[in-house]
C-alpha cells in the first residue's frame, strides 16, 4: 500500500550558484561517495532526498548524510539509508521506497513513492 509520495524540482543554475556560494553544502548534503559527482547529478540527488522527506511526511529523524542515492547496474536510482534516517523509515512501517530522477531543460526532478507491506501482521496492545 502506498503511504507517501514526494516530488521535488531543482533549477540547475540556481543549485550551481548555491554550491558555488557555499562550498560546504557538498559536505552537509551529500555522502562522501556522492560529493565528487557533477553538479547536474548532485542536483538530481538533492531533489531525490527532498522528495524522500516529502514522501515520509516530514524530516523528523532524517539526516541528509544518512541518505545515499546510488545506481543499480542498469543505471536506475535507489536509496541506501543508514542511521536515524533508516530508523525513521522503519518506524513509519515503510518497507519499500521507489525513486526516479530526470534532467531536462535546466532542471532536475525526482519522484519518490513510499510503500508499506499490508501482508505483514501488525500487533497492537496484544491483539492482532
Coordinates of C-alpha atoms in Angstrom, one line a residue:
X1 CA 0.0 0.0 0.0
X2 CA 1.3 3.5 -0.9
X3 CA 1.8 5.5 2.3
X4 CA 3.5 8.5 0.9
X5 CA 4.6 10.3 -2.3
X6 CA 7.0 13.1 -2.8
X7 CA 8.3 15.2 -5.7
X8 CA 11.0 17.9 -6.0
X9 CA 12.2 20.0 -8.8
X10 CA 15.6 21.7 -8.7
X11 CA 16.7 24.6 -11.0
X12 CA 20.2 23.6 -12.1
X13 CA 21.6 27.1 -12.4
X14 CA 20.2 28.1 -9.0
X15 CA 21.6 24.9 -7.5
X16 CA 25.1 25.6 -9.0
X17 CA 25.1 29.2 -7.7
X18 CA 24.2 27.9 -4.2
X19 CA 27.0 25.4 -4.2
X20 CA 29.5 28.0 -5.6
X21 CA 28.4 30.4 -2.9
X22 CA 28.5 27.8 -0.1
X23 CA 31.0 25.1 -0.9
X24 CA 30.3 23.3 2.4
X25 CA 26.9 22.3 1.0
X26 CA 28.5 19.3 -0.6
X27 CA 29.7 18.1 2.9
X28 CA 26.3 18.9 4.5
X29 CA 24.0 17.4 1.9
X30 CA 25.9 14.6 0.3
X31 CA 27.7 11.4 1.5
X32 CA 31.4 11.2 0.6
X33 CA 30.6 8.7 -2.2
X34 CA 28.4 11.4 -3.8
X35 CA 30.4 14.6 -3.4
X36 CA 32.6 14.4 -6.5
X37 CA 29.8 13.8 -8.9
X38 CA 29.0 16.6 -11.4
X39 CA 26.6 19.3 -10.2
X40 CA 23.9 18.1 -12.5
X41 CA 24.0 14.7 -10.8
X42 CA 24.1 16.3 -7.3
X43 CA 21.1 18.4 -8.2
X44 CA 19.1 15.2 -9.1
X45 CA 20.3 13.6 -5.8
X46 CA 19.3 16.7 -3.9
X47 CA 15.8 16.5 -5.5
X48 CA 15.6 12.8 -4.6
X49 CA 16.4 13.4 -1.0
X50 CA 13.9 16.3 -0.8
X51 CA 11.3 14.1 -2.4
X52 CA 12.0 11.3 0.1
X53 CA 11.4 13.7 3.0
X54 CA 8.1 14.7 1.5
X55 CA 7.1 11.0 0.9
X56 CA 7.9 10.4 4.6
X57 CA 5.6 13.2 5.7
X58 CA 8.4 15.3 7.2
X59 CA 12.0 15.4 8.2
X60 CA 11.8 14.1 11.8
X61 CA 14.7 11.8 12.3
X62 CA 16.0 12.3 8.8
X63 CA 19.7 13.3 8.3
X64 CA 21.0 14.2 4.8
X65 CA 24.2 12.2 5.2
X66 CA 22.2 9.1 6.1
X67 CA 20.7 9.1 2.6
X68 CA 22.7 8.0 -0.4
X69 CA 21.3 7.9 -3.8
X70 CA 23.0 5.1 -5.7
X71 CA 22.5 3.4 -9.1
X72 CA 21.8 -0.2 -10.0
X73 CA 23.9 -1.9 -12.6
X74 CA 21.5 -0.8 -15.3
X75 CA 21.6 2.8 -14.1
X76 CA 18.3 3.0 -12.1
X77 CA 18.4 5.0 -8.9
X78 CA 17.8 3.6 -5.4
X79 CA 18.3 4.8 -1.8
X80 CA 20.8 3.4 0.7
X81 CA 19.7 4.5 4.1
X82 CA 21.5 4.4 7.4
X83 CA 21.4 5.8 11.0
X84 CA 18.4 7.7 12.2
X85 CA 17.0 8.0 8.7
X86 CA 16.8 4.2 8.3
X87 CA 15.2 4.1 11.8
X88 CA 12.7 6.8 10.9
X89 CA 11.7 4.9 7.7
X90 CA 11.3 1.7 9.7
X91 CA 9.3 3.3 12.5
X92 CA 6.8 4.6 9.9
X93 CA 6.3 1.0 8.7
X94 CA 7.7 1.7 5.3
X95 CA 9.0 -1.5 3.6
X96 CA 9.9 -0.2 0.1
X97 CA 11.0 3.1 -1.4
X98 CA 10.8 3.8 -5.2
X99 CA 12.7 6.7 -6.7
X100 CA 13.0 8.0 -10.2
X101 CA 15.0 11.1 -11.4
X102 CA 15.3 13.0 -14.6
X103 CA 17.1 16.1 -16.0
X104 CA 15.9 18.3 -18.8
X105 CA 15.9 22.0 -19.8
X106 CA 18.0 23.2 -16.9
X107 CA 16.1 21.3 -14.2
X108 CA 16.4 18.1 -12.2
X109 CA 13.3 16.3 -10.9
X110 CA 12.8 13.4 -8.6
X111 CA 9.7 11.4 -7.6
X112 CA 9.5 9.0 -4.6
X113 CA 6.9 6.5 -3.6
X114 CA 6.9 5.0 -0.1
X115 CA 5.2 1.7 0.4
X116 CA 4.0 -0.3 3.4
X117 CA 3.6 -4.1 3.2
X118 CA 0.0 -4.8 4.1
X119 CA 0.6 -8.5 4.2
X120 CA 2.5 -8.2 7.5
X121 CA 0.5 -8.9 10.6
X122 CA 0.6 -5.9 13.0
X123 CA 0.2 -6.4 16.7
X124 CA -1.2 -3.6 18.9
X125 CA -1.9 -3.9 22.5
X126 CA -1.6 -7.7 22.4
X127 CA -4.4 -8.0 19.7
X128 CA -4.0 -8.9 16.1

